[in-house]
């Protein structure tokens, strides 16, 4: 009996699993912290090299300078079909240069399942490599394929400040966008919180802390009051969390602080909560009227939900998963934001979390399960094979 195309594709992904993992490890071993421009430049060069090695030279290529951020690279491979798919992923990581040297080696836990660990392996270098191999395997299957544009950006972990316009442009040209971020324990991510990073600055009055403390108005004291009040604005039951992650201020221990700044991370699940948070943060008052509070309401990513444009794409992904013998393809809402938020806000079809299965994003010891690499790669490959025509029911379908 002849095996089905889905079974053949899945078997082929299993056959080349060691090669996929080798490419993942090669990319992980090149460190790419979001603020390390030389490291980012070299990492993007390596990523391009790996792509060209597996897929050949692209039909169109553009490197968008990132300025103080990592560059964004777009590589387009023209397909025979009428569809156009964007595969998006970031190559920057939160890990500083040198983290690899002190990283624990991959371990085999008590249940015998092998983990593969390294800085950025889960978030999200494994997903990038799986995406490259997905197109390679889809080509080998002989199915008509859509045009595929890869977008690799080097500033996602710091808000995609440079790459956002490129992401939105590429997504608007494509019929469908797949974001290769890690899964939520195997689930596709269909809802994400919106996010903002507020910079709150307190401007007080400096004075000698011993000779004339009464003449001073402490920016640090005022900012501490503000931070406590800001924490009370959170509404976890509404999906709103507030975390003050960084505080700087003052000039010397014997000087009443004239200035202090806090960076506050805010996550929201709805536009209504964004409005409420803006209003209540502006309403916070500190006890010393001589201290001026300035708030930069820097909302970065809008909330993402499973809209009408993306629902047919999720249905198609589940159909492909069933054909490949998977018992199901769950979806999940998560607290983190990604570049998928930008695409969803445009009303365009997008699925996120199409990458690695593992855990520990942004934590020492983040890991993937290498035994899941073939299935995840085959899922994206199979989906590409079904997207040679624009997705019916999508916002971009004619």
PDB file of C-alpha atoms in Angstrom, residues 244 285 294:
ATOM      1  CA  UNK A 244       8.645  47.580  37.678  1.00  0.00           C
ATOM      2  CA  UNK A 285       0.077  61.686  42.781  1.00  0.00           C
ATOM      3  CA  UNK A 294       6.797  62.566  33.796  1.00  0.00           C
TER       4      UNK A 294
END
